[in-house]
Coordinates of C-alpha atoms and ligand atoms in Angstrom, one line a residue:
M17 CA 22.2 20.3 -12.1
A18 CA 22.5 24.0 -11.6
R19 CA 22.0 24.5 -15.4
R20 CA 18.9 22.4 -15.3
L21 CA 17.4 24.3 -12.4
A22 CA 18.2 27.6 -14.1
R23 CA 16.6 26.3 -17.3
R24 CA 13.6 25.2 -15.3
A25 CA 13.2 28.8 -14.0
V26 CA 13.6 30.2 -17.5
L27 CA 11.1 27.8 -18.9
R28 CA 8.6 28.6 -16.2
G29 CA 9.0 32.3 -17.0
A30 CA 8.8 31.6 -20.7
T31 CA 5.6 29.7 -20.3
V32 CA 3.9 32.6 -18.5
L33 CA 5.3 35.1 -21.1
G34 CA 4.2 32.9 -23.9
L35 CA 0.6 33.4 -22.7
G36 CA 1.4 37.1 -21.9
A37 CA -0.8 38.7 -24.6
A38 CA -3.9 37.2 -23.1
L39 CA -2.8 37.0 -19.5
P40 CA -5.6 38.3 -17.2
A41 CA -4.5 41.1 -14.8
I42 CA -5.5 38.9 -11.9
V43 CA -2.7 36.5 -12.8
L44 CA -0.1 39.2 -13.3
A45 CA -0.9 41.0 -10.0
R46 CA -2.2 38.1 -7.9
P47 CA -2.9 39.0 -4.4
A48 CA -0.7 37.2 -1.8
A49 CA -2.4 33.8 -1.9
A50 CA -2.9 31.9 1.3
A51 CA -0.7 29.1 -0.1
G52 CA 2.0 31.8 -0.1
A53 CA 1.5 32.8 3.5
D54 CA 4.6 32.1 5.6
L55 CA 4.1 29.8 8.6
G56 CA 3.2 31.4 11.9
F57 CA 4.9 29.3 14.5
E58 CA 8.1 29.3 16.5
E59 CA 10.3 26.9 14.8
L60 CA 11.3 23.7 16.5
R61 CA 15.0 22.8 16.9
K62 CA 16.2 19.5 15.3
G63 CA 17.2 16.8 17.7
L64 CA 17.0 13.1 18.6
D65 CA 15.9 11.7 21.9
E66 CA 13.3 9.4 23.4
R67 CA 10.4 11.9 23.3
H68 CA 8.4 13.8 20.8
H69 CA 8.7 17.6 20.5
V70 CA 6.5 20.2 18.9
A71 CA 6.9 23.9 18.0
G72 CA 6.4 26.4 20.8
G73 CA 2.8 27.3 21.6
Y74 CA 1.5 23.9 20.5
R75 CA 0.5 20.7 22.3
A76 CA 1.0 17.2 20.9
S77 CA -1.0 14.5 22.8
P78 CA -1.0 10.8 22.1
L79 CA -4.6 9.9 21.1
L80 CA -4.7 6.3 20.0
R81 CA -2.0 3.8 21.0
W82 CA -1.2 0.3 19.8
G83 CA -3.4 -2.0 21.9
D84 CA -6.0 0.6 22.9
P85 CA -9.4 -1.2 23.2
V86 CA -11.2 0.6 20.4
V87 CA -14.0 -1.9 19.4
A88 CA -16.7 -2.7 21.9
G89 CA -15.8 -5.8 23.9
A90 CA -12.0 -5.3 23.5
P91 CA -10.0 -6.3 26.6
P92 CA -7.5 -3.8 28.0
F93 CA -4.0 -4.0 26.5
D94 CA -1.6 -6.4 28.2
P95 CA 1.6 -6.7 26.3
F96 CA 2.5 -9.9 28.2
N97 CA -0.7 -11.6 27.4
Q98 CA -1.6 -10.9 23.8
S99 CA -3.9 -12.8 21.5
A100 CA -5.2 -12.5 18.0
A101 CA -8.7 -12.3 19.4
A102 CA -7.8 -9.3 21.5
Q103 CA -5.8 -7.6 18.8
E104 CA -8.7 -7.9 16.4
L105 CA -10.6 -5.5 18.6
Q106 CA -7.6 -3.3 19.7
F107 CA -5.8 -0.5 17.9
G108 CA -3.3 -2.1 15.5
Y109 CA 0.4 -1.7 15.1
N110 CA 2.6 0.8 13.2
C111 CA -0.1 3.4 12.4
D112 CA 0.4 5.3 9.1
Y113 CA -2.1 7.3 7.1
T114 CA -4.8 9.1 9.1
A115 CA -8.0 10.7 7.8
F116 CA -10.5 12.7 9.8
L117 CA -14.1 12.2 8.6
P118 CA -16.5 14.6 10.3
L119 CA -19.5 13.5 12.2
P120 CA -22.3 13.8 11.3
R121 CA -21.4 12.6 7.8
G122 CA -21.4 15.4 5.2
S123 CA -20.8 18.1 7.9
A124 CA -17.6 20.1 8.2
A125 CA -17.4 19.4 12.0
S126 CA -13.9 19.8 13.4
D127 CA -14.7 18.7 17.0
R128 CA -16.2 15.3 16.4
G129 CA -15.5 12.7 13.7
L130 CA -14.1 9.3 12.8
L131 CA -10.4 8.9 12.5
A132 CA -9.4 6.3 9.9
V133 CA -5.9 5.0 10.5
N134 CA -3.8 2.5 8.5
H135 CA -1.7 -0.1 10.3
E136 CA 1.1 -0.8 7.8
T137 CA 3.5 -3.3 9.4
T138 CA 4.5 -5.3 12.5
N139 CA 7.8 -5.7 14.2
A140 CA 7.9 -8.9 16.2
G141 CA 11.1 -7.9 18.1
L142 CA 9.2 -4.9 19.6
I143 CA 5.8 -6.7 19.9
F144 CA 6.8 -9.8 21.8
P145 CA 9.0 -10.1 25.0
K146 CA 12.3 -11.8 24.1
A147 CA 11.4 -14.8 26.3
A148 CA 8.4 -15.5 24.0
L149 CA 10.4 -15.5 20.8
R150 CA 11.7 -18.9 19.7
R151 CA 14.8 -19.4 17.7
D152 CA 13.1 -21.1 14.8
G153 CA 10.6 -18.3 14.2
L154 CA 7.2 -17.1 15.3
T155 CA 4.5 -19.5 16.4
R156 CA 1.2 -19.7 14.5
A157 CA -0.4 -17.8 17.4
Q158 CA 2.1 -15.1 17.1
V159 CA 1.6 -14.8 13.4
G160 CA -2.1 -14.6 14.1
I161 CA -1.5 -11.6 16.3
E162 CA 0.5 -10.0 13.5
L163 CA -2.3 -10.6 11.0
A164 CA -4.7 -8.9 13.4
A165 CA -2.4 -6.0 14.0
H166 CA -2.3 -5.1 10.3
G167 CA -5.1 -3.3 8.4
L168 CA -7.0 -0.2 9.6
S169 CA -8.8 1.2 12.6
I170 CA -11.9 3.4 12.4
V171 CA -12.4 5.2 15.7
E172 CA -14.8 7.9 16.8
I173 CA -13.0 10.8 18.4
R174 CA -14.3 14.0 19.9
R175 CA -13.0 17.1 21.8
D176 CA -14.0 17.2 25.5
G177 CA -14.9 20.2 27.5
S178 CA -11.3 21.3 27.9
G179 CA -10.7 21.1 24.1
A180 CA -8.6 17.9 24.4
W181 CA -9.3 15.1 21.9
Q182 CA -10.5 11.8 23.3
P183 CA -11.3 8.5 21.6
V184 CA -14.8 7.1 22.1
L185 CA -13.7 3.6 23.1
G186 CA -16.3 1.1 22.1
G187 CA -18.1 3.7 19.9
P188 CA -20.9 2.2 17.6
L189 CA -19.0 3.1 14.4
N190 CA -15.6 1.9 15.7
R191 CA -14.2 -0.9 13.6
R192 CA -11.0 -2.9 13.0
I193 CA -10.2 -4.1 9.5
T194 CA -7.5 -6.7 9.6
M195 CA -6.0 -9.6 7.6
G196 CA -9.2 -11.5 8.7
T197 CA -11.7 -9.0 7.1
E198 CA -13.5 -10.0 4.0
F199 CA -13.1 -7.7 0.9
R200 CA -15.0 -7.7 -2.4
I201 CA -12.9 -7.3 -5.6
A202 CA -14.3 -4.9 -8.1
G203 CA -13.3 -3.4 -11.4
P204 CA -11.9 -4.9 -14.6
A205 CA -9.8 -7.6 -12.9
A206 CA -12.6 -8.9 -10.6
G207 CA -13.2 -12.6 -11.2
H208 CA -10.2 -13.0 -13.5
E209 CA -8.6 -16.4 -13.4
R210 CA -5.4 -15.0 -12.2
L211 CA -7.2 -13.8 -9.0
R212 CA -8.7 -17.2 -8.2
T213 CA -7.3 -19.4 -5.4
G214 CA -8.2 -22.6 -3.6
A215 CA -10.0 -20.6 -0.9
D216 CA -11.7 -18.3 -3.5
P217 CA -12.6 -20.0 -6.8
S218 CA -14.6 -16.9 -7.7
G219 CA -11.7 -14.5 -7.8
R220 CA -14.0 -11.9 -6.2
R221 CA -13.5 -12.3 -2.5
V222 CA -10.2 -11.7 -0.6
I223 CA -9.6 -12.1 3.1
G224 CA -7.6 -9.1 4.3
T225 CA -5.6 -6.1 3.3
L226 CA -1.8 -5.8 3.6
N227 CA 0.9 -3.2 4.3
N228 CA -1.6 -0.3 4.2
C229 CA 0.7 2.8 3.9
A230 CA -0.9 6.1 2.9
G231 CA -4.3 6.8 1.4
G232 CA -6.9 9.4 0.5
V233 CA -10.5 10.5 1.0
T234 CA -13.0 10.4 -1.8
P235 CA -15.5 13.3 -2.5
W236 CA -18.2 10.9 -1.3
G237 CA -16.6 10.4 2.1
T238 CA -15.0 7.0 1.8
V239 CA -11.4 6.2 2.6
L240 CA -8.9 4.8 0.2
S241 CA -6.1 2.8 1.6
A242 CA -3.0 1.8 -0.3
E243 CA -1.5 -1.7 -0.2
E244 CA 2.2 -1.1 -0.5
N245 CA 5.0 -3.7 0.2
F246 CA 2.8 -6.7 0.0
D247 CA 5.6 -8.8 -1.4
D248 CA 7.2 -8.8 2.0
Y249 CA 4.8 -11.4 3.2
F250 CA 5.1 -14.1 0.5
S251 CA 7.5 -17.0 0.8
G252 CA 8.5 -19.7 -1.7
H253 CA 9.1 -19.9 -5.4
A254 CA 6.6 -20.6 -8.1
S255 CA 9.2 -21.1 -10.9
A256 CA 6.9 -23.6 -12.8
S257 CA 3.9 -21.2 -12.6
P258 CA 3.0 -18.7 -15.3
E259 CA 3.1 -16.1 -12.5
A260 CA 6.9 -16.5 -12.0
E261 CA 7.9 -13.4 -13.9
N262 CA 5.0 -11.4 -12.5
H263 CA 6.2 -12.4 -8.9
R264 CA 9.8 -11.4 -9.8
R265 CA 8.8 -8.0 -11.2
I266 CA 6.9 -7.2 -8.0
G267 CA 9.7 -8.4 -5.7
I268 CA 8.6 -11.9 -4.6
R269 CA 11.9 -13.7 -4.6
G270 CA 11.7 -16.3 -1.8
E271 CA 13.3 -14.0 0.8
P272 CA 10.4 -12.3 2.5
Q273 CA 10.5 -9.9 5.5
Y274 CA 7.8 -12.1 7.1
P275 CA 9.0 -15.7 6.5
D276 CA 6.8 -17.1 9.2
W277 CA 3.5 -16.2 7.5
G278 CA 4.1 -18.7 4.7
Q279 CA 5.3 -21.3 7.2
H280 CA 1.9 -21.3 9.1
F281 CA -0.5 -20.2 6.4
A282 CA -0.4 -21.9 2.9
R283 CA -1.8 -18.9 1.1
F284 CA 1.4 -16.9 1.9
D285 CA 3.5 -19.6 0.1
V286 CA 3.5 -18.9 -3.6
A287 CA 4.7 -22.5 -4.3
R288 CA 1.3 -23.6 -3.0
E289 CA -0.9 -20.6 -3.9
P290 CA 0.7 -18.7 -6.8
N291 CA -2.3 -16.4 -7.5
E292 CA -2.6 -15.1 -3.9
P293 CA -0.2 -12.2 -4.4
N294 CA -2.3 -11.0 -7.3
R295 CA -5.0 -10.2 -4.7
F296 CA -2.9 -7.6 -3.0
G297 CA -1.2 -4.4 -4.2
W298 CA -4.5 -2.7 -4.9
I299 CA -6.2 0.4 -3.6
V300 CA -9.0 -0.5 -1.2
E301 CA -12.1 1.6 -0.5
I302 CA -13.8 1.6 2.9
D303 CA -17.0 3.3 4.0
P304 CA -16.0 4.4 7.5
Y305 CA -19.6 5.5 8.3
D306 CA -21.0 2.0 7.9
P307 CA -19.2 -0.6 10.1
R308 CA -21.1 -3.4 8.4
S309 CA -20.0 -2.4 4.9
V310 CA -17.8 -4.8 2.9
P311 CA -14.7 -3.0 1.9
V312 CA -13.7 -3.2 -1.8
K313 CA -10.4 -3.7 -3.7
R314 CA -10.6 -1.3 -6.8
T315 CA -8.7 -3.0 -9.5
A316 CA -9.1 -0.2 -12.1
L317 CA -6.5 1.7 -10.2
G318 CA -3.8 -0.9 -10.9
R319 CA -1.7 -3.2 -8.9
F320 CA 1.7 -2.1 -7.7
K321 CA 3.3 -1.0 -4.4
H322 CA 0.9 1.9 -3.8
E323 CA 2.2 4.5 -1.4
G324 CA -1.1 6.4 -1.3
A325 CA -4.2 7.4 -3.3
A326 CA -4.8 11.1 -3.1
T327 CA -8.0 12.2 -4.8
I328 CA -9.2 15.4 -6.3
L329 CA -12.5 16.3 -8.0
N330 CA -11.7 17.6 -11.4
K331 CA -13.5 20.7 -12.7
D332 CA -15.6 18.5 -15.1
G333 CA -16.8 16.3 -12.2
R334 CA -14.4 13.4 -13.0
V335 CA -12.5 11.9 -10.0
V336 CA -8.8 11.9 -10.3
V337 CA -6.6 9.7 -8.0
Y338 CA -2.8 10.0 -7.9
S339 CA -0.6 7.2 -6.6
G340 CA 3.1 6.6 -6.4
D341 CA 4.7 3.1 -6.7
D342 CA 7.2 3.2 -3.8
E343 CA 10.3 1.4 -4.9
R344 CA 13.6 2.6 -6.5
F345 CA 13.1 3.2 -10.3
E346 CA 9.3 2.8 -10.2
Y347 CA 6.6 5.1 -11.5
V348 CA 4.0 7.8 -10.8
Y349 CA 0.4 6.9 -11.8
R350 CA -2.9 8.7 -12.2
F351 CA -6.4 7.4 -12.5
V352 CA -9.2 9.4 -14.1
S353 CA -12.8 8.1 -13.7
A354 CA -15.0 7.7 -16.7
G355 CA -18.1 8.8 -14.9
R356 CA -18.7 12.1 -13.1
F357 CA -19.3 12.7 -9.4
D358 CA -22.9 13.6 -8.6
P359 CA -23.5 14.7 -5.0
A360 CA -27.2 13.9 -5.5
A361 CA -26.5 10.2 -6.4
P362 CA -24.5 8.5 -3.7
A363 CA -25.1 5.0 -5.0
A364 CA -23.7 5.9 -8.5
N365 CA -20.6 7.5 -7.0
A366 CA -19.9 4.2 -5.2
E367 CA -18.8 2.6 -8.5
L368 CA -16.9 5.6 -10.0
L369 CA -13.6 4.0 -9.2
D370 CA -14.4 0.9 -11.3
S371 CA -14.1 2.4 -14.7
G372 CA -11.7 5.0 -16.0
V373 CA -8.2 5.3 -17.4
L374 CA -5.0 4.5 -15.4
S375 CA -2.0 6.4 -16.8
V376 CA 1.7 6.5 -15.9
A377 CA 4.0 9.5 -16.0
R378 CA 6.8 10.3 -18.4
F379 CA 8.8 13.3 -17.3
E380 CA 10.3 15.0 -20.4
E381 CA 13.5 16.9 -20.2
D382 CA 11.7 20.0 -21.6
G383 CA 9.5 20.2 -18.6
R384 CA 6.5 18.4 -20.0
L385 CA 4.8 15.6 -18.1
V386 CA 3.0 13.2 -20.5
W387 CA 0.4 10.8 -19.1
L388 CA 0.6 7.4 -20.9
P389 CA -2.6 5.4 -20.7
L390 CA -2.5 1.8 -19.6
V391 CA -5.2 0.5 -22.0
F392 CA -5.2 -3.0 -23.3
G393 CA -4.8 -3.1 -27.1
E394 CA -3.2 0.3 -27.3
G395 CA 0.5 0.6 -28.2
P396 CA 2.6 -2.3 -26.8
L397 CA -0.2 -3.6 -24.5
T398 CA -1.1 -6.5 -26.7
P399 CA -1.1 -10.3 -26.7
A400 CA 2.4 -10.1 -28.4
N401 CA 3.7 -8.8 -25.0
G402 CA 1.6 -11.2 -22.9
F403 CA -1.5 -9.1 -22.2
K404 CA -4.7 -10.8 -23.1
N405 CA -7.1 -8.3 -21.6
Q406 CA -7.3 -5.2 -19.4
A407 CA -7.1 -7.4 -16.3
D408 CA -3.6 -8.5 -17.3
V409 CA -2.6 -4.8 -17.8
L410 CA -3.8 -3.9 -14.4
I411 CA -2.4 -6.9 -12.6
E412 CA 1.0 -6.3 -14.2
A413 CA 0.8 -2.5 -14.2
R414 CA 4.6 -2.3 -13.7
H415 CA 5.3 -4.4 -16.8
A416 CA 2.8 -2.3 -18.8
A417 CA 4.4 0.9 -17.6
D418 CA 7.9 -0.4 -18.5
L419 CA 6.7 -1.0 -22.1
L420 CA 5.1 2.4 -22.4
G421 CA 8.4 4.1 -21.5
A422 CA 7.4 5.7 -18.2
T423 CA 10.1 7.5 -16.2
P424 CA 11.8 5.5 -13.4
M425 CA 11.8 7.7 -10.3
D426 CA 13.6 7.9 -7.0
R427 CA 11.0 6.1 -5.0
P428 CA 7.6 7.8 -5.4
E429 CA 5.8 8.4 -2.2
D430 CA 2.8 10.7 -1.8
I431 CA 1.5 12.4 -4.9
E432 CA -0.7 15.0 -3.4
P433 CA -2.9 17.5 -5.2
N434 CA -3.1 20.9 -3.6
P435 CA -6.7 22.3 -4.1
A436 CA -5.5 25.9 -3.3
T437 CA -2.9 26.0 -6.1
G438 CA -4.3 23.4 -8.5
T439 CA -0.9 21.8 -8.7
V440 CA 0.3 18.4 -7.4
F441 CA 3.2 17.9 -5.1
A442 CA 5.1 14.6 -5.6
S443 CA 7.7 13.4 -3.1
F444 CA 10.6 11.0 -3.9
T445 CA 12.2 9.7 -0.8
G446 CA 15.6 8.9 -2.3
N447 CA 17.4 6.3 -4.5
S448 CA 20.9 5.3 -3.4
K449 CA 21.1 3.1 -6.5
R450 CA 20.8 5.7 -9.2
K451 CA 24.0 5.8 -11.2
P452 CA 25.4 8.9 -12.9
A453 CA 24.4 7.5 -16.3
Q454 CA 20.8 7.1 -15.1
V455 CA 20.3 10.7 -14.0
D456 CA 17.6 12.7 -15.8
A457 CA 16.0 16.1 -15.3
A458 CA 13.3 14.8 -12.9
N459 CA 15.7 12.7 -10.9
P460 CA 18.7 15.0 -11.1
R461 CA 21.1 13.5 -8.5
P462 CA 23.1 10.3 -8.7
K463 CA 23.0 8.2 -5.5
N464 CA 20.1 10.3 -4.3
E465 CA 20.5 10.0 -0.6
F466 CA 18.1 12.7 0.5
G467 CA 15.2 12.7 -1.9
H468 CA 13.3 15.5 -3.6
I469 CA 9.9 17.0 -4.3
L470 CA 8.5 17.9 -7.7
E471 CA 5.5 20.1 -8.5
L472 CA 3.3 18.8 -11.3
V473 CA 1.4 21.6 -13.0
P474 CA -1.9 20.8 -14.9
P475 CA -3.0 23.1 -17.6
G476 CA -6.2 25.1 -17.3
G477 CA -5.5 27.5 -14.6
R478 CA -5.1 27.9 -10.9
G479 CA -7.0 26.2 -8.1
A480 CA -10.3 24.6 -9.2
E481 CA -9.6 25.6 -12.8
A482 CA -6.7 23.1 -13.1
D483 CA -7.4 20.2 -15.5
H484 CA -6.2 17.2 -13.7
A485 CA -7.5 14.9 -16.5
A486 CA -5.3 16.6 -19.2
E487 CA -2.9 14.4 -21.1
V488 CA 0.0 16.8 -20.7
F489 CA 1.1 18.7 -17.6
R490 CA 4.3 20.6 -16.9
W491 CA 6.6 19.8 -14.0
E492 CA 9.2 21.6 -12.0
V493 CA 11.7 20.9 -9.2
F494 CA 10.2 22.1 -6.0
L495 CA 13.1 21.2 -3.7
L496 CA 16.1 18.9 -3.6
A497 CA 16.4 17.8 0.0
G498 CA 19.6 17.7 2.0
D499 CA 21.8 20.3 3.8
P500 CA 22.4 23.3 1.5
A501 CA 25.6 24.1 3.6
K502 CA 27.1 20.7 2.7
D503 CA 28.0 19.0 -0.5
H504 CA 24.5 17.5 -1.0
H505 CA 23.6 19.4 -4.1
A506 CA 20.4 20.5 -2.2
F507 CA 18.1 23.1 -3.6
Y508 CA 15.4 25.2 -1.9
P509 CA 13.7 28.0 -3.8
S510 CA 14.0 30.3 -0.7
A511 CA 16.9 30.5 1.8
V512 CA 16.3 27.7 4.4
G513 CA 17.4 27.7 8.0
A514 CA 19.5 25.1 9.9
D515 CA 16.4 23.5 11.3
G516 CA 14.4 23.9 8.1
W517 CA 16.4 21.8 5.7
L518 CA 15.1 18.3 5.6
V519 CA 15.8 14.8 4.2
N520 CA 13.8 11.9 2.7
P521 CA 10.4 13.5 2.1
D522 CA 7.6 10.9 2.3
N523 CA 4.0 11.9 3.2
L524 CA 2.7 15.2 2.1
V525 CA -0.5 17.1 2.9
A526 CA -1.8 20.5 2.1
D527 CA -3.4 22.4 5.0
P528 CA -6.7 24.2 4.4
Q529 CA -4.8 27.3 3.2
G530 CA -2.7 25.3 0.8
R531 CA 0.7 25.3 2.6
L532 CA 2.6 22.1 2.3
W533 CA 3.4 19.8 5.2
I534 CA 6.2 17.4 4.6
A535 CA 6.8 14.2 6.7
S536 CA 10.3 12.6 6.6
D537 CA 11.3 9.0 6.7
G538 CA 15.0 8.5 7.2
A539 CA 16.4 11.5 9.1
G540 CA 17.8 9.3 11.8
S541 CA 20.8 8.4 9.5
S542 CA 21.4 12.2 9.2
G543 CA 21.6 12.5 13.0
F544 CA 18.2 14.0 13.8
A545 CA 14.7 12.7 14.3
D546 CA 12.1 12.3 11.6
G547 CA 9.3 14.7 11.8
L548 CA 7.2 17.3 10.1
W549 CA 8.2 20.4 8.2
A550 CA 5.8 23.0 6.7
T551 CA 6.3 25.5 3.9
A552 CA 4.5 28.1 1.8
V553 CA 4.4 26.9 -1.8
E554 CA 4.0 30.3 -3.5
G555 CA 5.4 33.8 -2.9
P556 CA 8.6 34.8 -1.3
A557 CA 8.6 32.0 1.2
R558 CA 8.0 29.3 -1.4
G559 CA 10.0 26.2 -0.5
R560 CA 11.4 27.4 2.8
P561 CA 10.5 24.5 5.1
R562 CA 10.3 25.1 8.8
H563 CA 10.5 22.4 11.4
F564 CA 7.3 21.8 13.4
F565 CA 7.3 18.4 15.0
R566 CA 9.7 15.5 15.7
V567 CA 9.2 12.0 16.7
P568 CA 11.1 9.8 19.3
V569 CA 14.2 7.8 18.4
G570 CA 13.6 4.9 16.0
A571 CA 10.3 6.3 14.8
E572 CA 9.1 7.7 11.4
L573 CA 6.5 10.4 11.1
T574 CA 3.6 9.3 8.9
G575 CA 0.0 10.2 7.9
P576 CA -0.4 13.9 8.7
S577 CA -4.0 15.2 8.2
F578 CA -6.0 18.2 9.3
T579 CA -9.5 18.8 10.6
P580 CA -11.6 20.8 8.1
D581 CA -11.0 24.0 10.1
G582 CA -7.2 23.4 10.3
S583 CA -7.3 23.6 14.1
T584 CA -6.0 20.0 14.7
L585 CA -3.2 18.2 12.9
F586 CA -3.2 14.4 13.4
A587 CA -0.1 12.4 12.7
S588 CA 1.2 8.9 13.3
V589 CA 4.3 8.1 15.2
Q590 CA 5.3 4.8 13.5
H591 CA 7.8 2.3 14.8
P592 CA 9.2 4.2 17.9
G593 CA 12.2 2.3 19.2
Q594 CA 12.9 0.6 15.9
G595 CA 16.4 -1.0 16.0
S596 CA 15.9 -2.1 19.6
G597 CA 13.8 -4.7 21.3
F598 CA 10.8 -5.3 23.6
D599 CA 12.9 -5.9 26.8
T600 CA 15.3 -2.9 26.5
P601 CA 13.8 -0.5 24.0
S602 CA 15.5 2.7 23.0
T603 CA 12.3 4.5 24.1
R604 CA 9.2 3.6 26.0
W605 CA 7.2 6.3 24.3
P606 CA 4.5 7.3 24.8
D607 CA 3.7 5.8 28.2
F608 CA 7.3 5.8 29.7
D609 CA 6.1 2.9 32.0
A610 CA 8.7 0.3 32.8
G611 CA 6.1 -2.4 32.0
M612 CA 5.2 -1.1 28.6
P613 CA 7.1 -1.4 25.3
P614 CA 7.1 1.5 22.9
R615 CA 3.7 1.9 21.3
P616 CA 3.1 3.2 17.8
S617 CA 0.5 5.9 18.3
V618 CA -1.5 8.7 16.6
V619 CA -0.9 12.2 18.1
A620 CA -3.3 15.1 18.0
I621 CA -1.6 18.4 17.7
T622 CA -3.4 21.6 18.6
R623 CA -2.5 25.2 19.4
E624 CA -2.4 26.1 23.1
D625 CA -4.7 29.1 22.4
G626 CA -7.0 26.9 20.2
G627 CA -6.4 28.8 17.0
P628 CA -5.7 27.3 13.6
I629 CA -2.3 25.5 13.1
A630 CA 0.4 27.8 11.8
Ligands
LIG958 FE1 5.1 2.8 3.4 FE2 6.4 4.3 1.0 O1 6.2 4.2 2.8
LIG959 CA1 5.1 6.3 3.4
LIG960 CA1 8.6 5.5 3.5
LIG961 CA1 6.7 3.2 7.0

């Protein structure tokens, strides 16, 4: 591994030297870029307790909690008297991705906006009192509450006179999107026979969105939300169906995490409705500024367990969306739109994600990253391998990527372009199943317990000059997580402190200056709480994370995002108290009220003196 990293460094130098003759002086003597600025905050100590903690000089306040009455008409939250009808109007469970959309639309306001929040999962043991849980599984009414607790919330928020963020409860733009919301299906797979069901013979209309993990914001101000572990909800076997192998490849094997859904609702039983799973696993697009808009599933971006969908406007006006497939030995994908973004033609932009090329990444040992297009009729993607058209390729994107020879990765999470550097940071949360014989340059550790981050480098130049649509990038190891003082084979480009080394990187976000913020998922098993670390990505402090925020026991930190001016950082505290139950939870965060279970919540983090974060 050391030899590989040394070679990486040499190759990196060699590339620059190879261009040396024509290298502009500005590249050779680049002024200290903002993305290279070290982080200006007093580092937080690692720890694990029932509360959240933030770096000195900062305030982290719960802003939106599970059950908060966000939509007009919502009843106040009563955990002992829940209903699907109430939950349909209240803030959902297990918040994940957050995105701040300024108000008014198109402005760069940082004191008023809409917060779009994903609700990824539910946890019945923490949602319902023990006395309400039957031995033989959840009731239909309880599953109905779970259906309503999934999806997204769109909530207007604003800073009050004291500078504190407040939700505008019942605001006119507030909306819940749930497993009861109607979606339109668009793109090459819309209407395809494999998307048709008893309830939807058109194959163009789906009720609901599932397991929304991370996401992205488009240049036209809509929100993308990623359907991740949708297989968890489907019961049964469809062995006689032509979909059997497709179900197997995506993980539907008759042992779901949510067995009660298929008990009470036929569409979650693949024996009865084998095509229903083909209607999930997509990227969905939502216009948060229009509460009456019908959200759309964009099939051109492929069907797999999407962690997120981070977008960047390429220099030629094409829209590029990066997305990881979060499972061990799965792949990194990229979509490049066929059309170009036109700020003057909002209606045309609305369909940009329906045509373009989806590609999958092959990480070469020599440091090249080759994007392999998933195009029907090209290479192995032909009827001989079971593909009859582009819809088949998109529905079975994993199978297509297998045949193309994509590189199996250590659980791809966020694949996040950094506009300041023009590069893309890709996090891999870990892969305990990688055997020594399966190690490769881009996944350099067997039994990868702690995960790693790669930097993907498009050609064309820095910042806005980078060509995110190019067929070949370069890639480098940014960091190998773990404790550098232990036998973890960890690697950080700069010396990292005791509170700075991290494990299991998951969500990533660049702040307005281009520094990288890293959320962790899994630190609890290393003895400290999950949280947020931040690092410069260039200069002497490149890859020296420093600890900024940590979550209460049982929780995972998800969905960090910034206001345009960088003065507020939003983040989700997901599944606080996980591993315990409603009656005797390991934390009652954030209310610490004996009558309240722990509540997954979004926090707003600001500097006590009001300045920009870090
Ligand atoms: Fe929902 Fe990949 O974390
Ligand atoms: Ca995640
Ligand atoms: Ca995760
Ligand atoms: Ca999660």
